[in-house]
The first five atom37 places (N, CA, C, CB, O) and aatype in JSON, in Angstrom:
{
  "aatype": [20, 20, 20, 20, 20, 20, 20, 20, 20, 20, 20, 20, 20, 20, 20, 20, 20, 20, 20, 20, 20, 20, 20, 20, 20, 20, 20, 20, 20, 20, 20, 20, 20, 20, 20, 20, 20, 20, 20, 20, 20, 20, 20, 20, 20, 20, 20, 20, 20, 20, 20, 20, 20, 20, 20, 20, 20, 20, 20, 20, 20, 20, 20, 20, 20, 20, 20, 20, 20, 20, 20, 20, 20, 20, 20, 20, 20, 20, 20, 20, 20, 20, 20, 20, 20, 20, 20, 20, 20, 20, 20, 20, 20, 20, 20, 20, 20, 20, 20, 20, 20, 20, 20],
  "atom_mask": [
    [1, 1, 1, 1, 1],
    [1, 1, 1, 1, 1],
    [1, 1, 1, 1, 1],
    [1, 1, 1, 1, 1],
    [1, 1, 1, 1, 1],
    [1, 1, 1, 1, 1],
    [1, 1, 1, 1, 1],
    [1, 1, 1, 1, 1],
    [1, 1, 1, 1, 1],
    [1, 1, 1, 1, 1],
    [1, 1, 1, 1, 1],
    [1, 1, 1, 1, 1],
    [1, 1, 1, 1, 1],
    [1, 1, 1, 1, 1],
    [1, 1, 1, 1, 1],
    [1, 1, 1, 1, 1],
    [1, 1, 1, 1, 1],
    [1, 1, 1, 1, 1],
    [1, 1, 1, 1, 1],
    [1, 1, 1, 1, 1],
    [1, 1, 1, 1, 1],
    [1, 1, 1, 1, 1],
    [1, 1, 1, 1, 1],
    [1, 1, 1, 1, 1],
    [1, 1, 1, 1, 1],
    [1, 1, 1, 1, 1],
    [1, 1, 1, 1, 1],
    [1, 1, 1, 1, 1],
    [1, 1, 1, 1, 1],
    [1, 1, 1, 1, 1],
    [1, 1, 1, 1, 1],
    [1, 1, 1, 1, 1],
    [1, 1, 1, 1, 1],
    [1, 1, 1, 1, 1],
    [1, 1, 1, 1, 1],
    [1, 1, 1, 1, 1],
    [1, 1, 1, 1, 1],
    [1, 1, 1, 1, 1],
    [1, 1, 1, 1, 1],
    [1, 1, 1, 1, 1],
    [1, 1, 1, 1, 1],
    [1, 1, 1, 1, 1],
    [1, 1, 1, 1, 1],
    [1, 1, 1, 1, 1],
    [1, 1, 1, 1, 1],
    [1, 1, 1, 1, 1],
    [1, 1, 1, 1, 1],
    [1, 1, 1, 1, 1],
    [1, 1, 1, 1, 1],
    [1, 1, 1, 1, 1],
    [1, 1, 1, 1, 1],
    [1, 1, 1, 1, 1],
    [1, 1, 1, 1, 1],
    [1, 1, 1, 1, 1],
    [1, 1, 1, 1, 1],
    [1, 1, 1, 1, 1],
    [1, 1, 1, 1, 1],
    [1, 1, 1, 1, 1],
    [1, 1, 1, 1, 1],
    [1, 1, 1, 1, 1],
    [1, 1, 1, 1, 1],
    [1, 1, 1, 1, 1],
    [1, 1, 1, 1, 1],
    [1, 1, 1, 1, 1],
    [1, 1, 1, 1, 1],
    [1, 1, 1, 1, 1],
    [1, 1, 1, 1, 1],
    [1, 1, 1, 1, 1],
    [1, 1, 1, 1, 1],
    [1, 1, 1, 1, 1],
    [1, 1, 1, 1, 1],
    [1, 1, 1, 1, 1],
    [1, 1, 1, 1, 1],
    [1, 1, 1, 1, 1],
    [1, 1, 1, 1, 1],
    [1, 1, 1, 1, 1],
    [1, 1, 1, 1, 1],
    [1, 1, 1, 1, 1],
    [1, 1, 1, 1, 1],
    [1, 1, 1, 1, 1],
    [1, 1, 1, 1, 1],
    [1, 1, 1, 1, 1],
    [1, 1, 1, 1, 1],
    [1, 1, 1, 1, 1],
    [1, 1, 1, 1, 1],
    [1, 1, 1, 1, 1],
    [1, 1, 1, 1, 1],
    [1, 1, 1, 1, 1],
    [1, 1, 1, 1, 1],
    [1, 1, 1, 1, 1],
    [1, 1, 1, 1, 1],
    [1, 1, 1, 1, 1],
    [1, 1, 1, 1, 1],
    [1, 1, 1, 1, 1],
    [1, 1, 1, 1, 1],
    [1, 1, 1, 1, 1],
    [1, 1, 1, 1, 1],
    [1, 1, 1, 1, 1],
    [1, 1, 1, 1, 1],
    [1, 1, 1, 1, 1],
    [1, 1, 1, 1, 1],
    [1, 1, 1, 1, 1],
    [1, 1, 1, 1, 1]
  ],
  "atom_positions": [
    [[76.21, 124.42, 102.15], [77.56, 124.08, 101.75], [77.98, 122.72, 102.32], [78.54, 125.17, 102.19], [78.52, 121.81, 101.69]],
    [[77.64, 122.74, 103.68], [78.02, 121.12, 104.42], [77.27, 119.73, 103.77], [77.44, 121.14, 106.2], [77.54, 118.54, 103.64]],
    [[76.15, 120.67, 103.45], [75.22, 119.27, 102.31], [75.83, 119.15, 101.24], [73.58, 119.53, 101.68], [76.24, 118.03, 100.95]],
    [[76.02, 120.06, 100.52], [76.66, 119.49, 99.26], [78.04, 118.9, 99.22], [76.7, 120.48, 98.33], [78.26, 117.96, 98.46]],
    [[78.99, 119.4, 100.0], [80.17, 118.74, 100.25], [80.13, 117.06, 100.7], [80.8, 119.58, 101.32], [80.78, 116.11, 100.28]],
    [[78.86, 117.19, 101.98], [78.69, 115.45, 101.83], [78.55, 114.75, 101.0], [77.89, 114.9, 102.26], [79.13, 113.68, 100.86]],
    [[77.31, 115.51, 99.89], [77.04, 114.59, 99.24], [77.74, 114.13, 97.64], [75.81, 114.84, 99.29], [77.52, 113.15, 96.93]],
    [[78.83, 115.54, 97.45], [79.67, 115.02, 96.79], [80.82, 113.93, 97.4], [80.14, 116.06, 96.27], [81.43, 113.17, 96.65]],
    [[80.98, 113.94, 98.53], [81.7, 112.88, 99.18], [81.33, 111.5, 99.28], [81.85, 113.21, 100.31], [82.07, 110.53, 99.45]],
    [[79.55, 111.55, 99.08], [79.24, 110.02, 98.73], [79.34, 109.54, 97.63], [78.12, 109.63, 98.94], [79.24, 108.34, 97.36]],
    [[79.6, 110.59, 96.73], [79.8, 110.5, 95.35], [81.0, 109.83, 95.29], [79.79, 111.77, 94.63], [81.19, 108.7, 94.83]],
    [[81.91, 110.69, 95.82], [83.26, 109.92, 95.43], [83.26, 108.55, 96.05], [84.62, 110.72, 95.96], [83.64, 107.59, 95.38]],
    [[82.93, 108.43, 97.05], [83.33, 106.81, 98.05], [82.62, 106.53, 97.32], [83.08, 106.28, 99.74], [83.37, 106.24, 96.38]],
    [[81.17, 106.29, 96.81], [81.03, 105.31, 95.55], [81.43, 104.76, 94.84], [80.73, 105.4, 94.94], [81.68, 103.56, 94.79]],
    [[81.62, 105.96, 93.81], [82.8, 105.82, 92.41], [84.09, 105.28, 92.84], [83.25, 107.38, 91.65], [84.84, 104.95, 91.92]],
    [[84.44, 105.15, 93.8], [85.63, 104.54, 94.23], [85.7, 103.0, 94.9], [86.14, 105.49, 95.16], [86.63, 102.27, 95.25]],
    [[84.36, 102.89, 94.9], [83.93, 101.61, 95.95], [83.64, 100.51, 94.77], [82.29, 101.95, 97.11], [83.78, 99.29, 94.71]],
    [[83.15, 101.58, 93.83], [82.6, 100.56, 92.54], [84.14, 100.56, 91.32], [80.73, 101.53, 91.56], [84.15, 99.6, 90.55]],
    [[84.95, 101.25, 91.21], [86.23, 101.25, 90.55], [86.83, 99.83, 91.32], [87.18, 102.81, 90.82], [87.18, 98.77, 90.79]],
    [[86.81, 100.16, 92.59], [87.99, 99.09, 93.48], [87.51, 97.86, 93.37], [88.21, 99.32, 95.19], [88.41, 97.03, 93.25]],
    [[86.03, 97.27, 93.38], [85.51, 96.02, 92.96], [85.87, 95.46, 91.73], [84.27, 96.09, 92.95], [86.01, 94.23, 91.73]],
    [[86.04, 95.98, 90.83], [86.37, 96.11, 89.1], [87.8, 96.11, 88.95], [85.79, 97.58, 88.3], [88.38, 96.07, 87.87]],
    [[88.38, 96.17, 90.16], [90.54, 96.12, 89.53], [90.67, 94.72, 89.5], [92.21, 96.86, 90.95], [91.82, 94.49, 89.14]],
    [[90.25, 93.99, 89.64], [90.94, 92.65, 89.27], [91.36, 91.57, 90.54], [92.33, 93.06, 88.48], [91.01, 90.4, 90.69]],
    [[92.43, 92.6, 91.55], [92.44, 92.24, 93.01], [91.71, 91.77, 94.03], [92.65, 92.91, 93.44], [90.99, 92.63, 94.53]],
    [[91.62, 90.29, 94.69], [90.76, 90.1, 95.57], [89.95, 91.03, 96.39], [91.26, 89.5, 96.18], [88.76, 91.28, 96.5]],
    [[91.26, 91.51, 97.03], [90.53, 92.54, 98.22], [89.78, 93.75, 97.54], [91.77, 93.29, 99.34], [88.93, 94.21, 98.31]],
    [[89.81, 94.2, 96.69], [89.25, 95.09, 95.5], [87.67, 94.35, 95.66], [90.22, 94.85, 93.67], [86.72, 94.92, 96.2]],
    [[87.65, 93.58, 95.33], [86.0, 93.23, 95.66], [85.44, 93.16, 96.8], [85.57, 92.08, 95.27], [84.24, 93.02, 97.01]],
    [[86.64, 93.29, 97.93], [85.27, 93.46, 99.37], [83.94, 93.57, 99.44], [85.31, 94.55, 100.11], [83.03, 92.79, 99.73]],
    [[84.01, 95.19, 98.99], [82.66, 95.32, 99.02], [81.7, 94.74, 99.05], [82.4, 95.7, 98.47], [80.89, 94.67, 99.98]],
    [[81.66, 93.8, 97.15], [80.81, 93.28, 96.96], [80.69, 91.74, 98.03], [80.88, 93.28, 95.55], [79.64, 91.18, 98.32]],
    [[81.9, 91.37, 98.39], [82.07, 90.19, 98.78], [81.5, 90.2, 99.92], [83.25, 89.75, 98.78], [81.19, 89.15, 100.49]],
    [[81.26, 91.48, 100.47], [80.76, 91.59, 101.86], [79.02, 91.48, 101.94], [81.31, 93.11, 102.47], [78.33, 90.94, 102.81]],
    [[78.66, 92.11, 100.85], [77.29, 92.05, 100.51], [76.82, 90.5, 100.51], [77.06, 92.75, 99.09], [75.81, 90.12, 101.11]],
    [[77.79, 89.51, 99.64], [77.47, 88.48, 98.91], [77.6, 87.42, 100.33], [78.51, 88.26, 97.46], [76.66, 86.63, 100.42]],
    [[78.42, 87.35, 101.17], [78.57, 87.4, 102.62], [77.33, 87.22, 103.29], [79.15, 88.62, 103.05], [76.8, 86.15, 103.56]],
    [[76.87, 88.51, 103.57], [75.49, 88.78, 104.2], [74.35, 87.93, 103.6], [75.1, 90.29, 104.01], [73.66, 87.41, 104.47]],
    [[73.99, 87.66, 102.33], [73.26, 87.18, 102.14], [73.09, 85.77, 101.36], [72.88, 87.98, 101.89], [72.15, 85.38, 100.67]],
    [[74.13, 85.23, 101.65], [74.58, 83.47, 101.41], [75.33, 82.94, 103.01], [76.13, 83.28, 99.79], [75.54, 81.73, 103.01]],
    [[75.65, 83.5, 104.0], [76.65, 83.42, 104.71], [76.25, 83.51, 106.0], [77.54, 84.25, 104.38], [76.08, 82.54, 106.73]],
    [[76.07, 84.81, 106.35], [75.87, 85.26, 107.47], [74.47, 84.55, 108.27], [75.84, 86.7, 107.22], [74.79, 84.23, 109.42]],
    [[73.43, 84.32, 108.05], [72.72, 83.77, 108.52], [73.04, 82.37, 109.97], [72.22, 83.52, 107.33], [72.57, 82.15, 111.09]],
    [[74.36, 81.57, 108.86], [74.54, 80.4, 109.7], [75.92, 80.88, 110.2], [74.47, 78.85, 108.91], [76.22, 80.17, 111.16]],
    [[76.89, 81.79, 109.94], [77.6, 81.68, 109.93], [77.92, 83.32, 110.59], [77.87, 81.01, 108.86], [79.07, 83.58, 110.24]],
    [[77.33, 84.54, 111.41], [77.49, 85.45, 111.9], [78.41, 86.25, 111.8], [77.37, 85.26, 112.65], [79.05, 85.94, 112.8]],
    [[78.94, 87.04, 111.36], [80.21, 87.94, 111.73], [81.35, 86.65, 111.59], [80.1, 88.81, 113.57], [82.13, 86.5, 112.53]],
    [[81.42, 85.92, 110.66], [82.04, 84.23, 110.26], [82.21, 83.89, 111.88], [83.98, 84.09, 109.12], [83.18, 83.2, 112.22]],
    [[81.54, 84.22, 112.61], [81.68, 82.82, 114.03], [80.92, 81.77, 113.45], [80.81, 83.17, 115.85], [80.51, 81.39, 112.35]],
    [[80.91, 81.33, 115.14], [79.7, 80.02, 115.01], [78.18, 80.7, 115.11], [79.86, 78.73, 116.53], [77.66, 81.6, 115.77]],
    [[77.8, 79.84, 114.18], [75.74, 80.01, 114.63], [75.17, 78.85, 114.33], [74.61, 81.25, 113.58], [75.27, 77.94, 115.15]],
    [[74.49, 78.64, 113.14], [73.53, 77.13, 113.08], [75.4, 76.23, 112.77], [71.73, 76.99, 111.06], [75.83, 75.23, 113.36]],
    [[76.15, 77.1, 111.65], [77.15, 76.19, 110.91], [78.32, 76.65, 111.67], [77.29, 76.36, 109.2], [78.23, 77.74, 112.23]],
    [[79.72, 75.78, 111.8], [80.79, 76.69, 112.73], [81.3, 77.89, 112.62], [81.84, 76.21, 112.83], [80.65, 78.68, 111.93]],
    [[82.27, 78.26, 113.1], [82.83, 79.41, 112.75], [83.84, 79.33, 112.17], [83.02, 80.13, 113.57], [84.89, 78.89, 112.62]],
    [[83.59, 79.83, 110.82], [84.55, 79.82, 109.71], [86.09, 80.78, 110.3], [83.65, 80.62, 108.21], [87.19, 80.32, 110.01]],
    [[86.02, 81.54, 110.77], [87.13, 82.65, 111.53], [87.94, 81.29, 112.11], [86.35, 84.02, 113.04], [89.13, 81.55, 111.95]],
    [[87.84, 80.28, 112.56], [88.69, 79.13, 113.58], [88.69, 78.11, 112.19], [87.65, 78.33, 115.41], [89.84, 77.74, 111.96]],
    [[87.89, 77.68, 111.41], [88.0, 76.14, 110.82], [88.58, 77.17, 109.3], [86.03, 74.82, 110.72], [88.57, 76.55, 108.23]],
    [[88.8, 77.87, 109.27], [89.32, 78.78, 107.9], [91.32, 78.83, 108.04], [88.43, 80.92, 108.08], [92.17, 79.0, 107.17]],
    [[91.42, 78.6, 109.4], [92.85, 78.16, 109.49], [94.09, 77.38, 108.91], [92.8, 77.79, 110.18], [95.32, 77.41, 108.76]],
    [[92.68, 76.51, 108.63], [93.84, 75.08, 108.52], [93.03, 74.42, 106.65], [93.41, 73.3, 110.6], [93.06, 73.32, 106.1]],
    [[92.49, 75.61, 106.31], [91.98, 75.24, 104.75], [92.74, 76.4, 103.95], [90.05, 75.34, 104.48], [92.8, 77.61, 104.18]],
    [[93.4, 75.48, 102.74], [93.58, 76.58, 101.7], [92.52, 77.03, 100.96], [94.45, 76.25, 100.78], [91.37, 76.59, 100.99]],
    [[93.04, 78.05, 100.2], [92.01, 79.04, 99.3], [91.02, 78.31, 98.75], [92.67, 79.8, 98.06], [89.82, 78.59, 98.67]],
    [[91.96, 76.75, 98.15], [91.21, 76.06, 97.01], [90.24, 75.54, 97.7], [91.92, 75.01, 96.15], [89.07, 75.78, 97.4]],
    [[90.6, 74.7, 98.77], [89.61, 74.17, 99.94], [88.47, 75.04, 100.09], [90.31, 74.09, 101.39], [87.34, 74.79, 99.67]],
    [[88.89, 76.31, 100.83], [87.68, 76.9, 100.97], [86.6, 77.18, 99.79], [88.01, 78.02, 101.52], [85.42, 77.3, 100.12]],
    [[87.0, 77.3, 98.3], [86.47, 77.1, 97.5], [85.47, 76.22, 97.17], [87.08, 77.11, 97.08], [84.24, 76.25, 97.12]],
    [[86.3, 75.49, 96.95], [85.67, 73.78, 96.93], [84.14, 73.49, 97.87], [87.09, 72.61, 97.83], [83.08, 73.05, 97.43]],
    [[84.4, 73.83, 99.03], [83.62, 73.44, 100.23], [82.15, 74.43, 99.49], [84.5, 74.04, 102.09], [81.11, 73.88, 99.15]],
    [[82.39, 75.84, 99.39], [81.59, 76.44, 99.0], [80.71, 76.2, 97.84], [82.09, 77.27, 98.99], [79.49, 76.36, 97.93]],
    [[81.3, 75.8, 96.72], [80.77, 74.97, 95.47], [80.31, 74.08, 96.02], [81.62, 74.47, 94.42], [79.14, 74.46, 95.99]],
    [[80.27, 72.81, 96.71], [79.92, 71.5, 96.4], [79.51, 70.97, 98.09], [81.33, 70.62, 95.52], [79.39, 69.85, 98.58]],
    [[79.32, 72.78, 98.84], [78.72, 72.33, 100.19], [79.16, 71.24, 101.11], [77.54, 72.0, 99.96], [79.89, 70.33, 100.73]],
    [[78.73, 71.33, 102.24], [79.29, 70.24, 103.24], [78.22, 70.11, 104.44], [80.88, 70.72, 103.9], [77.67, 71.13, 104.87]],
    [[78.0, 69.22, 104.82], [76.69, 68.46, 105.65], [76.02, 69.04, 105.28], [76.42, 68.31, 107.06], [75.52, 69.09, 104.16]],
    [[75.78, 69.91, 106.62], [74.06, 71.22, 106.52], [74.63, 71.98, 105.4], [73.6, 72.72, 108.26], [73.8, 72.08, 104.49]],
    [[76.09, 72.7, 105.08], [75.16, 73.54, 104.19], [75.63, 73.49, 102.63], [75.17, 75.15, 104.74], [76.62, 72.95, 102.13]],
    [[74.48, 74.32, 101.98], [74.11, 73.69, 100.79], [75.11, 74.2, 99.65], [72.59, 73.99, 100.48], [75.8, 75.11, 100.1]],
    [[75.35, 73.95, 98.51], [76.41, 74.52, 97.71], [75.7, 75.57, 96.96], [77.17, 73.48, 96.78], [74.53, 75.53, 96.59]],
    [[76.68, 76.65, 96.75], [76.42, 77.58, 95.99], [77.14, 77.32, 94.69], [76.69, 78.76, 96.63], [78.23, 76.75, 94.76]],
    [[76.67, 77.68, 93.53], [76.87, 77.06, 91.71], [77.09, 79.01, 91.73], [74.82, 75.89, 90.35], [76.93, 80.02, 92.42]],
    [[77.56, 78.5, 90.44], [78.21, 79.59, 89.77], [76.66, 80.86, 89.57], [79.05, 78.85, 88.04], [76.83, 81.99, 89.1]],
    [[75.63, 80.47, 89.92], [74.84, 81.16, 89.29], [74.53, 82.03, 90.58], [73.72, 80.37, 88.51], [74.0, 83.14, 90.53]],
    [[74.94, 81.37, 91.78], [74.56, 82.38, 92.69], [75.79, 83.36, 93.32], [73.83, 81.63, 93.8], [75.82, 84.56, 93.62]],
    [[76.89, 82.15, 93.37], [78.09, 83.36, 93.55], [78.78, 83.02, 91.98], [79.48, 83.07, 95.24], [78.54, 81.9, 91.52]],
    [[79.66, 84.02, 91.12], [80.38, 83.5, 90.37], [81.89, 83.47, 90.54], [80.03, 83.95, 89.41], [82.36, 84.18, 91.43]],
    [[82.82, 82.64, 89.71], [83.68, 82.44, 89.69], [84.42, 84.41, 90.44], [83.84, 81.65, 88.21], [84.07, 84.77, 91.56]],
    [[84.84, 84.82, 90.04], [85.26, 86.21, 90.2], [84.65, 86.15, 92.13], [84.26, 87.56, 88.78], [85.35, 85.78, 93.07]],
    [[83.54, 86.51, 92.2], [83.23, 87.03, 93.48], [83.28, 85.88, 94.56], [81.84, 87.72, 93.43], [83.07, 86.02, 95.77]],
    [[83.63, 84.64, 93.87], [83.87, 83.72, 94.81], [85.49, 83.58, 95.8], [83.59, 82.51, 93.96], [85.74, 83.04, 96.89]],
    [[86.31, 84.31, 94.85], [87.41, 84.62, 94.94], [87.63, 85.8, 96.31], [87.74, 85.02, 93.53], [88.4, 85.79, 97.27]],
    [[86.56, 86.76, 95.85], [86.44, 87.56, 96.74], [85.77, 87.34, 97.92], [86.06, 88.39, 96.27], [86.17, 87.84, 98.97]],
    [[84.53, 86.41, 97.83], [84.23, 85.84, 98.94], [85.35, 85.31, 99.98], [83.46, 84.91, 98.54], [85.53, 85.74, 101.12]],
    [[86.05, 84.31, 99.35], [87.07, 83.94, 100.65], [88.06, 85.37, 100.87], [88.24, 82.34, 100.2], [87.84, 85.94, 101.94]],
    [[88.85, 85.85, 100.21], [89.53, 86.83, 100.55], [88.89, 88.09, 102.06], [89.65, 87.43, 99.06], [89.54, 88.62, 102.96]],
    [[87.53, 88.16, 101.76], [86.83, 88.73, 102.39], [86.64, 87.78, 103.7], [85.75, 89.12, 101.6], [86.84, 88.26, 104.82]],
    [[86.31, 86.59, 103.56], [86.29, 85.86, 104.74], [87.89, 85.64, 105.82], [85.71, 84.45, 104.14], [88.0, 85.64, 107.05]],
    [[88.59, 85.53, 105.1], [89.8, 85.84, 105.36], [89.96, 87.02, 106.28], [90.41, 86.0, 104.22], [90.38, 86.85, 107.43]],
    [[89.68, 88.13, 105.85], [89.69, 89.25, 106.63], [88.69, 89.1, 107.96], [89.3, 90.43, 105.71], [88.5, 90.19, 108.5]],
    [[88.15, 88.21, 108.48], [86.68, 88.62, 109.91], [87.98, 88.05, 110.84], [84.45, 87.29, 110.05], [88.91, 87.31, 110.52]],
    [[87.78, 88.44, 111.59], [88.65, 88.62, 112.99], [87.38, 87.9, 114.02], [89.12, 90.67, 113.46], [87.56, 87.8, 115.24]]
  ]
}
């Protein structure tokens, strides 16, 4: 009974994880933004501190949305720009929103 109750419970946080990416709302894409994060991001950029590149959590202060955008498209020194083909318009949105959120 405790198994199946879990595992209808992963069921639901799924279906709900994958609904909330799909509303339209920045923060609605976390999820994915968090994924997309990890594997464009995190490398130079840790839990958004400093690592090879600064820490976006301190230099994310004093940039608007569009800025942070921008920077991401068309890169800055070391790092390299990401094109629509690797993040797209939509999850790029969510990317900063999500970056927004690291403490």
């Amino acid at each position: 009974l405790i198994s199946s109750l879990a595992a209808a419970l992963t069921v639901a946080a799924c279906d709900s994880a994958n609904s909330a990416m799909t509303s339209g709302t920045p923060l609605a894409g976390i999820p994915r933004a968090q994924a997309i994060f990890m594997r464009y991001c995190s490398a130079c950029h840790p839990g958004g501190g400093r690592g090879a590149g600064p820490s976006l959590i301190e230099r994310l202060l004093a940039l608007s949305d569009d800025q942070v955008r921008l920077v991401i498209r068309e890169g800055k020194n070391r790092m390299p720009a990401f094109g629509t083909d690797e993040i797209n318009d939509e999850e790029l949105g969510n990317v900063v929103a999500y970056i927004r959120t690291l403490k």
